[in-house]
XYZ file of C-alpha atoms in Angstrom:
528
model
C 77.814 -85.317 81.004
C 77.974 -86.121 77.333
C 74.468 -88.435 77.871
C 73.114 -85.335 80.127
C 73.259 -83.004 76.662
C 72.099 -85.530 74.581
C 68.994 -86.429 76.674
C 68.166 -82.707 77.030
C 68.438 -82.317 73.393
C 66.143 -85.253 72.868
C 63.668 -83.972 75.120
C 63.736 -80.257 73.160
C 63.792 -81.837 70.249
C 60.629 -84.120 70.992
C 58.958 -80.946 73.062
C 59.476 -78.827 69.620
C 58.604 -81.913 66.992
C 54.986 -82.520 68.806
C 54.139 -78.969 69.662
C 54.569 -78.108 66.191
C 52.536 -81.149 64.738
C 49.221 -79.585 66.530
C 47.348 -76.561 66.263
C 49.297 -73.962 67.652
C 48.242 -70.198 70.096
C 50.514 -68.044 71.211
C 49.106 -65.390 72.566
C 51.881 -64.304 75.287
C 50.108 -63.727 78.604
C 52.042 -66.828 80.151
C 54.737 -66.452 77.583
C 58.678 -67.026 78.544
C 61.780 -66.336 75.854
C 64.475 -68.387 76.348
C 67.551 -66.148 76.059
C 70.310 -68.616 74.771
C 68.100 -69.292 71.500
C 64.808 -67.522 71.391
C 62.322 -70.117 71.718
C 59.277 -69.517 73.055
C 56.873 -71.136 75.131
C 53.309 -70.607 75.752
C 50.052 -72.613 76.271
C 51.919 -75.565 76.134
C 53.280 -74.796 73.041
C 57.382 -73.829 71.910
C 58.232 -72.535 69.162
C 61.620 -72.410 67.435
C 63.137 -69.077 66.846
C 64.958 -68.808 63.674
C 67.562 -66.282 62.972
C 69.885 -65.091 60.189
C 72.570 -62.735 59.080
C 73.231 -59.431 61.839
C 71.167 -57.146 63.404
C 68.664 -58.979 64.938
C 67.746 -58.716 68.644
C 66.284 -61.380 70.669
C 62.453 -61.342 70.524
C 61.088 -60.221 74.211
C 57.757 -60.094 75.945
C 56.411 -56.724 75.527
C 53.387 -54.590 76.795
C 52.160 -53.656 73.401
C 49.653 -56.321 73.091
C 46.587 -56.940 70.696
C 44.400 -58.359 73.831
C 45.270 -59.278 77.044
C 48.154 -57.278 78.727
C 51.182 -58.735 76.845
C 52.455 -59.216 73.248
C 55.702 -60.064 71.657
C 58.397 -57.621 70.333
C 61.142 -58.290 67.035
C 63.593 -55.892 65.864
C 65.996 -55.990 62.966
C 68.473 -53.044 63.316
C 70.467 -51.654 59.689
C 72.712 -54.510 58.672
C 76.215 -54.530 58.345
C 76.362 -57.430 56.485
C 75.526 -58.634 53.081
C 73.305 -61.458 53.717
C 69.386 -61.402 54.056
C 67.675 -60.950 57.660
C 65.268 -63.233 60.088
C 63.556 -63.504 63.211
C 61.074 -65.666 62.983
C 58.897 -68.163 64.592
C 58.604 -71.646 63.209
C 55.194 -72.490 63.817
C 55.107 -75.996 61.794
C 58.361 -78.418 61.386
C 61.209 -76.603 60.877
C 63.779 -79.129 59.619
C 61.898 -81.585 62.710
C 59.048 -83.590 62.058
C 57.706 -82.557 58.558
C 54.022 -83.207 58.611
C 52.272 -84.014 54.887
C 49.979 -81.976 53.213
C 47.274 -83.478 51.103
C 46.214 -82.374 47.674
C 43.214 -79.873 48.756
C 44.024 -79.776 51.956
C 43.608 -76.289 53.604
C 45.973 -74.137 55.975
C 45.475 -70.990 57.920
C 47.865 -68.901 59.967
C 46.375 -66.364 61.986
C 48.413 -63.675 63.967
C 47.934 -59.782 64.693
C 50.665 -57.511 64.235
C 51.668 -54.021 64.605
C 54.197 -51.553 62.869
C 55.981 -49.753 65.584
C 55.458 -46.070 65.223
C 58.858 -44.750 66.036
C 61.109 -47.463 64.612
C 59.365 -48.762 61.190
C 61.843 -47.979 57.730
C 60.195 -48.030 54.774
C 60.777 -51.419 53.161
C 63.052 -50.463 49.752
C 63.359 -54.642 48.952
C 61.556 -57.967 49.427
C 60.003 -58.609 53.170
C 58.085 -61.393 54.037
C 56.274 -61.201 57.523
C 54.614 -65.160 56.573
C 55.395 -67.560 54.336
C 55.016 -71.628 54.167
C 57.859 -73.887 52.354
C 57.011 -77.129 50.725
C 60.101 -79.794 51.387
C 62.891 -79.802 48.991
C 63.437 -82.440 46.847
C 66.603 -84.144 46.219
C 69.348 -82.378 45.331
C 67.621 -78.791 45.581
C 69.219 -75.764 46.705
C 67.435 -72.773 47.082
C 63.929 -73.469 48.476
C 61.331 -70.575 47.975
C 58.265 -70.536 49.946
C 55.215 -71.170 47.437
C 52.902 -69.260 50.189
C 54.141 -65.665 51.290
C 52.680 -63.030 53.081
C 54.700 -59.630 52.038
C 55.248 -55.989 52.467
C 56.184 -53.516 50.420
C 57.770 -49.781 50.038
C 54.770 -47.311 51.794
C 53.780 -50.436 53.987
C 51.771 -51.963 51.096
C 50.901 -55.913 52.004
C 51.043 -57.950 49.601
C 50.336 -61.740 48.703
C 52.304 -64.131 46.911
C 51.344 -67.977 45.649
C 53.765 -70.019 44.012
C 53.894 -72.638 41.653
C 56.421 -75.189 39.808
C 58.431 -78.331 40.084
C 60.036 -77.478 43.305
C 60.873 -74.587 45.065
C 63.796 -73.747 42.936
C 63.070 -75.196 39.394
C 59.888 -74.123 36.956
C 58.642 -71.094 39.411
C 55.841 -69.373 38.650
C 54.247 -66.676 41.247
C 51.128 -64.032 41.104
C 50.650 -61.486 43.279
C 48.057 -59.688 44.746
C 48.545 -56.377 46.081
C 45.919 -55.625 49.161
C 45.751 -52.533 51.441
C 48.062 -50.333 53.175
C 48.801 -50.659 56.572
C 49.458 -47.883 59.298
C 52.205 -47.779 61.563
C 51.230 -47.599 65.478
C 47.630 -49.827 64.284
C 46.894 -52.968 65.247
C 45.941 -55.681 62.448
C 44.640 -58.642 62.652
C 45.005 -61.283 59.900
C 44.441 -64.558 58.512
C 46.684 -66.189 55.662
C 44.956 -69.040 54.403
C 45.468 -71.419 50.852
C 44.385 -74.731 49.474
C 47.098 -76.991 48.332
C 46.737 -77.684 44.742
C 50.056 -77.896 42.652
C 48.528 -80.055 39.760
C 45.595 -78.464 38.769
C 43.940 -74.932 39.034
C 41.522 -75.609 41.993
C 43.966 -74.018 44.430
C 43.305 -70.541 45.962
C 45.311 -68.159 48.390
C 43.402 -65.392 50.705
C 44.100 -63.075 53.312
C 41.551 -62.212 55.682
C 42.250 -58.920 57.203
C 40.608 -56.097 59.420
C 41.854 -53.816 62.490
C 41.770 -54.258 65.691
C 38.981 -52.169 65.945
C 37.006 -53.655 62.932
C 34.519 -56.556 64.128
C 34.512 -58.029 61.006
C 37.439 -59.295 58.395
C 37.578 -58.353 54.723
C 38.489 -61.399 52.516
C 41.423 -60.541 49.558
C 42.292 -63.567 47.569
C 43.290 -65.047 44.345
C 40.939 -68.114 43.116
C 41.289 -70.567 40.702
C 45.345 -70.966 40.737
C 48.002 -73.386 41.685
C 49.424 -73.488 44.560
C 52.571 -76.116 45.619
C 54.844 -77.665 43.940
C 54.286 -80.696 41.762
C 57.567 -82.523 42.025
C 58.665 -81.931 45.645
C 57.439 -83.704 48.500
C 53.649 -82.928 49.559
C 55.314 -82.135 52.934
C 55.758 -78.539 54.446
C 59.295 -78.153 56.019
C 58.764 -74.908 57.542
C 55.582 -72.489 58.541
C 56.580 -69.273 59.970
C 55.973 -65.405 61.285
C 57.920 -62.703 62.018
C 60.273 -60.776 59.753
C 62.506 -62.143 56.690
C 64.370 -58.889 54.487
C 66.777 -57.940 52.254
C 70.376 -56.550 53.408
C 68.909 -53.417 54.075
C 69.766 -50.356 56.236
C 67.370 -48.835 58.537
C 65.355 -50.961 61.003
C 62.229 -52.482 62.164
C 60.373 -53.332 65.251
C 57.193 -55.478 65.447
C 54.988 -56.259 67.273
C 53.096 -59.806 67.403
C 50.162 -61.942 69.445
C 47.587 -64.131 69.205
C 49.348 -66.279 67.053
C 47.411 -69.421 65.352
C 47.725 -72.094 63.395
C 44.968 -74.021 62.345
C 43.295 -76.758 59.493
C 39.845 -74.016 59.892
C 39.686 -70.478 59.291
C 37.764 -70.115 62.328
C 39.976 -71.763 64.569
C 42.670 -69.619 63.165
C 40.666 -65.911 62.879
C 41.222 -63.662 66.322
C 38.803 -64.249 69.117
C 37.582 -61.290 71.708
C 40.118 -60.121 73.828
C 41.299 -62.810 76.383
C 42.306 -60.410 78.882
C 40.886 -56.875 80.336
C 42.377 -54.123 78.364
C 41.318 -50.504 78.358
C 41.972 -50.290 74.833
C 40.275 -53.786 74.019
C 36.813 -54.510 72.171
C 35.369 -52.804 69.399
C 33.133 -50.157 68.500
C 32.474 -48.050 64.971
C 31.545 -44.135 66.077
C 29.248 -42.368 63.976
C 30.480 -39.450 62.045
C 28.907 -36.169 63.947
C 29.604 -33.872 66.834
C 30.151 -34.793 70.515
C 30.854 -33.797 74.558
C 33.394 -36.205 74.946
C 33.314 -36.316 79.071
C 33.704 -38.506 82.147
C 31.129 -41.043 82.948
C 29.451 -38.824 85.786
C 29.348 -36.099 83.742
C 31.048 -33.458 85.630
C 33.869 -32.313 82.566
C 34.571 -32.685 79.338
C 37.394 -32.394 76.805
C 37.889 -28.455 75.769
C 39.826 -26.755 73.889
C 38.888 -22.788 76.142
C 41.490 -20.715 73.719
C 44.257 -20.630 71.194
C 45.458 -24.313 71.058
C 45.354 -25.310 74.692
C 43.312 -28.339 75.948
C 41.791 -28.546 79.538
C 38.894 -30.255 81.303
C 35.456 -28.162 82.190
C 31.920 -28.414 82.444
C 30.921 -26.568 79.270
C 28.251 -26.472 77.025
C 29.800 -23.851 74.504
C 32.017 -25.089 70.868
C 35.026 -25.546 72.607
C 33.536 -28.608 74.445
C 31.893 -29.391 71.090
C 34.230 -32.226 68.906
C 33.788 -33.355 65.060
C 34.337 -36.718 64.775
C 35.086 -38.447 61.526
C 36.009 -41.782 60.744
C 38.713 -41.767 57.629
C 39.542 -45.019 56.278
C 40.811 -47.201 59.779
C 41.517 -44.101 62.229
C 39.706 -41.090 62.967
C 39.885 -37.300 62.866
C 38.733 -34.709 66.142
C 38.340 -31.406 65.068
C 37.402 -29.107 67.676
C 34.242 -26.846 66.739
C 35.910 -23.326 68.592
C 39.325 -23.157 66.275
C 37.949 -25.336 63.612
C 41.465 -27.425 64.476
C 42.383 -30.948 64.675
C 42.730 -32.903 68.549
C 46.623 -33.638 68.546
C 49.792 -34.669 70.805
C 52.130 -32.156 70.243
C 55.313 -33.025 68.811
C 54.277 -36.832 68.758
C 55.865 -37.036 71.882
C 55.051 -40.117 73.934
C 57.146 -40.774 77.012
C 57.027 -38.165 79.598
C 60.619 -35.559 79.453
C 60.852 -37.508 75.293
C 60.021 -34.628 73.810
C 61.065 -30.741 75.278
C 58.414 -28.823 74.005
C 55.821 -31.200 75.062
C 57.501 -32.902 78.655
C 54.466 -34.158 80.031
C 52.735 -35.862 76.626
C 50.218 -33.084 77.044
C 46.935 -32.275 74.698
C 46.548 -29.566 72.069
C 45.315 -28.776 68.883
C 46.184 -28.294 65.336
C 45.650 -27.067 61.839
C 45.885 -30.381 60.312
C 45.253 -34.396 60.836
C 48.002 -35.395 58.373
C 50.321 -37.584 60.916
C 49.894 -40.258 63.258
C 49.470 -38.052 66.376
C 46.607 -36.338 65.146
C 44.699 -39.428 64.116
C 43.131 -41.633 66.851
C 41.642 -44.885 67.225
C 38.430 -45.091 69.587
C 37.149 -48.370 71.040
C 34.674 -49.099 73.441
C 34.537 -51.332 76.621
C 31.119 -51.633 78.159
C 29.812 -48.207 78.091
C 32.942 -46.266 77.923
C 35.145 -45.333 74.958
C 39.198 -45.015 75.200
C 41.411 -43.230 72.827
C 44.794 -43.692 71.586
C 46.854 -42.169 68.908
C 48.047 -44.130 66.048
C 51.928 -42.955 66.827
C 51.894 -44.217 70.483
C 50.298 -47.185 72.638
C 48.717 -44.824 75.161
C 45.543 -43.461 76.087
C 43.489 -40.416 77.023
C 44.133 -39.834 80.501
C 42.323 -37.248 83.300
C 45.355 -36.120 85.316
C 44.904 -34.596 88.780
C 47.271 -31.859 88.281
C 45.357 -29.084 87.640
C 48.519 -27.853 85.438
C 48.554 -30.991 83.174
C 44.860 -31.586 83.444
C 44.671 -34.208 80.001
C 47.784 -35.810 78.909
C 48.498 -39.729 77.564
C 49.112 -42.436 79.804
C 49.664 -45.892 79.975
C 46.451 -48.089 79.374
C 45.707 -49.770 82.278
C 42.499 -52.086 83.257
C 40.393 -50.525 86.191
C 41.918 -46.943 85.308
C 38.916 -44.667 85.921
C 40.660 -41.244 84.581
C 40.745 -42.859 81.253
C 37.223 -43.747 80.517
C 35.124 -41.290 78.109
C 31.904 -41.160 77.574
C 30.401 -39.631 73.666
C 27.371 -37.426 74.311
C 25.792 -36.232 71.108
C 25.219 -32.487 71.446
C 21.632 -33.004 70.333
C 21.013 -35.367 73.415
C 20.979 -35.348 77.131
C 22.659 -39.072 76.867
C 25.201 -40.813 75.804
C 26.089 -42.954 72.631
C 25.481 -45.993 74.906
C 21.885 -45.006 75.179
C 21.198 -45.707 71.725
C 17.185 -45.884 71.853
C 17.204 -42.441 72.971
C 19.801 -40.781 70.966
C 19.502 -38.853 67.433
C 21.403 -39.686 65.000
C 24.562 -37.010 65.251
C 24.742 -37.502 61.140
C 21.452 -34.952 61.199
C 22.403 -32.966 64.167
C 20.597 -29.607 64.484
C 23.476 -27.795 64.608
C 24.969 -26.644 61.705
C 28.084 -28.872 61.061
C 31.364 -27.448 60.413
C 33.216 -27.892 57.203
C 35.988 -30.421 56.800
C 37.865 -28.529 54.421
C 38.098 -25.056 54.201
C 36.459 -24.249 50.866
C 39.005 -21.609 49.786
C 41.881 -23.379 49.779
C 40.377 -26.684 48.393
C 37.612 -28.047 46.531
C 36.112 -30.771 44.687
C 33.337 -30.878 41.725
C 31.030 -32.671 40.987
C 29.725 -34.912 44.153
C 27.843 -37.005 43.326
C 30.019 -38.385 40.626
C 30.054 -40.576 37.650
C 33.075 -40.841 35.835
C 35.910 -38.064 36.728
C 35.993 -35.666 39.549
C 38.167 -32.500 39.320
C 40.049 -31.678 42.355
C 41.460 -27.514 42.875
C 43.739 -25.957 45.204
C 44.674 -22.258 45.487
C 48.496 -22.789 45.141
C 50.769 -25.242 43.047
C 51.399 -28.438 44.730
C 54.357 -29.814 46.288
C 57.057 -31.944 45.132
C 55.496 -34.943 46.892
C 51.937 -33.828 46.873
C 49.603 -36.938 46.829
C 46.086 -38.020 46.429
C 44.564 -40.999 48.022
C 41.254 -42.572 47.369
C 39.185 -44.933 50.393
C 36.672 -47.053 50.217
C 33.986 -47.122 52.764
C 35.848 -49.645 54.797
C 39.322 -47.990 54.789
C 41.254 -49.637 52.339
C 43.281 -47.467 50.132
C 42.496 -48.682 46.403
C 43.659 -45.406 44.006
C 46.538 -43.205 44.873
C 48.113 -40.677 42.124
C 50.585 -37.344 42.068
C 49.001 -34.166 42.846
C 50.967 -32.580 39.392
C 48.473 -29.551 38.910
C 46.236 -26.852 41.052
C 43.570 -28.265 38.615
C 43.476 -31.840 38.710
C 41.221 -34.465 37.332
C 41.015 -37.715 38.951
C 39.403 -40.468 36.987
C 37.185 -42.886 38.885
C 35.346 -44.876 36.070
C 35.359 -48.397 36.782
C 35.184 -47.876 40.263
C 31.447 -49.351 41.759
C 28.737 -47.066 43.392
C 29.109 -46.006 46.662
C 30.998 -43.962 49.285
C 34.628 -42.772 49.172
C 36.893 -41.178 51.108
C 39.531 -38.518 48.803
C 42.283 -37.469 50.657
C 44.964 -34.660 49.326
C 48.081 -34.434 50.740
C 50.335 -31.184 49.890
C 53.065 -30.588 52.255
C 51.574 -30.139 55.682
C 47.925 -29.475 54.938
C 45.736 -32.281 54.275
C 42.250 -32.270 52.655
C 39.540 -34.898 53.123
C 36.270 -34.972 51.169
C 33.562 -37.626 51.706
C 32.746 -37.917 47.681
C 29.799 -40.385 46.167
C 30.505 -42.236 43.494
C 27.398 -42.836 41.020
């Protein structure tokens, strides 16, 4: 019996030591968990699941998935404890087979992850979702990682390169703070350096864009050290998932298409590897729309008050704005002037008692995750999903739930749209024979209403002067986009007459956003 257990732990041990040696991809669609410790296997690949302190629940396959039809799910409840908190994957060594790294050698870890809408606490300490440790040398205790991939309080990520003698003794780290992320949105990244712990030819970058993004955005910090000088050029561990501070409140996150590779493009997300209704990727032109089935016959409308049906109509309630703002989008429905929404964020059907069925309506304002939406396109057809849930648009039969959310699923007919620009007989598919909706004839409708808010000048050169008709809220906030989404200015909204300076900032387009209890205000602004 005794040579039984040791030859099975031989064989994980070997299975574990050479997996981890190669390039790795996980990308769960023939995925299995091994209850008793974790590990996971996939593509002829297991990986090590590493776990610490209380609170953590054993990873599990999952339907939320970044491509294909599966992903992989982590949670950390609120500890009881004292001690830090882990789930991770090991992706490289792992106390096994440490494999060397060379001076200039480069390493990238790819992965996409989402923040789970529902169950996401605000980090209030340190929490890594990557990092990469150097071995120890002799004697050392604590062993920090000189490559980490953080995030911080309002979901900001955040990169962190180390330098030293070891991973305990002469640390020095800089930081680079990069964008904020959105809960319910999937991401897909890249963390990528080049070892150089002697000299200042080292760099560490994060590629980055959304699922819905085709291509990545590249933050980094050049011309650094990175590693350690005196410990050995060996990395004892490489790994994902989530590392925090005794903390209450917990997390859930969601992972696939896990790399690791010695080439960013053997490490950077491929297309989807599996049909998915919400796969593929597609950017939508701000303008108005029919948003309808593929034959035609109905269309999303909003007939009265805040109720949304299906009908064949040519009038403003069929009639939707659509705006992109930073990584989501807004639908504002031309009728009520309000903003396409899921009532009470619910998401299951019977989660939520006002809104049983995960039914359709509209809004006043686009200020939470159910009233912001991403759109992607398959072939011809578009699908939308809210950011707070993982389901889609669906056309129910019921004629007394006729549009509600459902479950994404490939070959799903009632969940295919197609965008008609109201200037045009065809569809955004057709694009040789379609206007562009940014000059649409018809007059288009204010984002803002004017009275309440306003902004002056646009264009602007150095400071733009932002006024509201009542005095802010405790919390009131402004935000500041750039043209690809990423949030780079964000101040206190102290006064009803506000100056916000932009000097230093280059030319181009930005997106201002105003938050002030529950309205919010966007303004496309120019920046000289």
């Amino acid at each position: 019996m005794k040579k039984t257990k040791l030859l099975f732990s031989f064989l994980i041990l070997l299975l574990v030591s050479t997996s981890l040696s190669a390039q790795v991809y996980i990308d769960g669609e023939n995925a299995s968990i091994r209850q008793s410790d974790g590990y996971i296997t996939d593509n002829g690949r297991t990986l090590r699941w590493q776990n610490q302190g209380n609170g953590q629940v054993t990873p599990w396959i999952t339907g939320y998935n970044r491509a294909g039809s599966k992903g992989i799910g982590m949670l950390i409840n609120g500890t009881s404890g004292t001690g830090p908190q882990r789930s991770e994957y090991c992706l490289n060594a792992c106390y096994q087979s440490e494999p060397a790294i060379n001076n200039g050698e480069t390493w990238y870890t790819g992965f996409s992850f989402q923040l789970d809408s529902n169950t996401w606490a605000n980090p209030t300490s340190w929490f890594v979702l990557q990092q990469t440790q150097q071995s120890k040398s002799a004697g050392q205790g604590n062993n920090n990682p000189f490559v980490s991939f953080d995030i911080k309080s309002g979901n900001k990520l955040d990169l962190r390169a180390g330098s030293g003698i070891d991973g305990a003794t002469g640390l020095s780290f800089k930081h680079k703070e990069i964008i904020t992320v959105q809960k319910g949105v999937w991401y897909d990244v890249v963390i990528g350096f080049k070892f150089s712990p002697n000299s200042t030819n080292g760099w560490m970058a994060c590629w980055i864009k959304t699922k819905n993004q085709s291509n990545y955005t590249r933050y980094g910090m050049d011309n650094i050290k990175v590693g350690y000088t005196n410990a050995p050029q060996r990395i004892q561990q490489n790994k994902i998932g989530m590392y925090r501070n005794s903390v209450p409140g917990a997390n859930k996150l969601y992972l696939d298409e896990i790399r690791f590779s010695k080439t960013l493009s053997g490490a950077k997300i491929p297309g989807s590897s599996g049909a998915s209704n919400t796969g593929g990727s597609q950017t939508v032109t701000n303008g108005i729309y029919y948003i309808q089935d593929p034959a035609g016959n109905i269309r999303i409308n909003s007939p009265s008050g805040r109720i949304i049906d299906k009908a064949k109509s040519n009038t403003k309630s069929a009639k939707w704005q659509i705006t992109k703002v930073g990584s989501y989008y807004t639908i504002k429905n031309l009728r009520n002037g309000e903003y396409l929404e899921v009532p009470y964020a619910a998401c299951n059907i019977n989660q939520k008692p006002q809104n049983k069925n995960v039914n359709l309506g509209t809004w006043t304002s686009s200020g939470s995750n159910h009233q912001r939406w991403n759109i992607t396109k398959s072939g011809s057809d578009y699908f939308f999903k809210p950011l707070h849930c993982n389901k889609v648009i669906d056309r129910n039969g019921n004629g007394n739930n006729p549009m509600h959310l459902w479950v994404s699923q490939s070959g799903n007919s009632n969940q295919n749209w197609r965008l008609i620009a109201t200037n045009s007989s065809k569809s955004l598919n057709d694009k040789t024979e379609i206007a562009d909706p940014s000059i649409s004839t018809e007059p288009e409708p204010e984002s803002i209403d004017q009275e309440k808010f306003m902004i002056f000048p646009n264009p602007v050169n150095d400071a733009i002067t932002i006024r509201i008709n009542s005095n802010p809220n405790t919390n009131a906030k402004i935000y500041l986009y750039n043209n690809i989404g990423s949030l780079i200015k964000t101040e206190p909204l102290e006064s009803d007459d506000q100056s916000l300076k932009l000097n230093g900032l280059s030319s181009g387009i930005y997106i201002l956003e105003v938050v002030n209890g529950s309205n919010t205000y966007r303004q496309k602004i120019i920046k000289k």
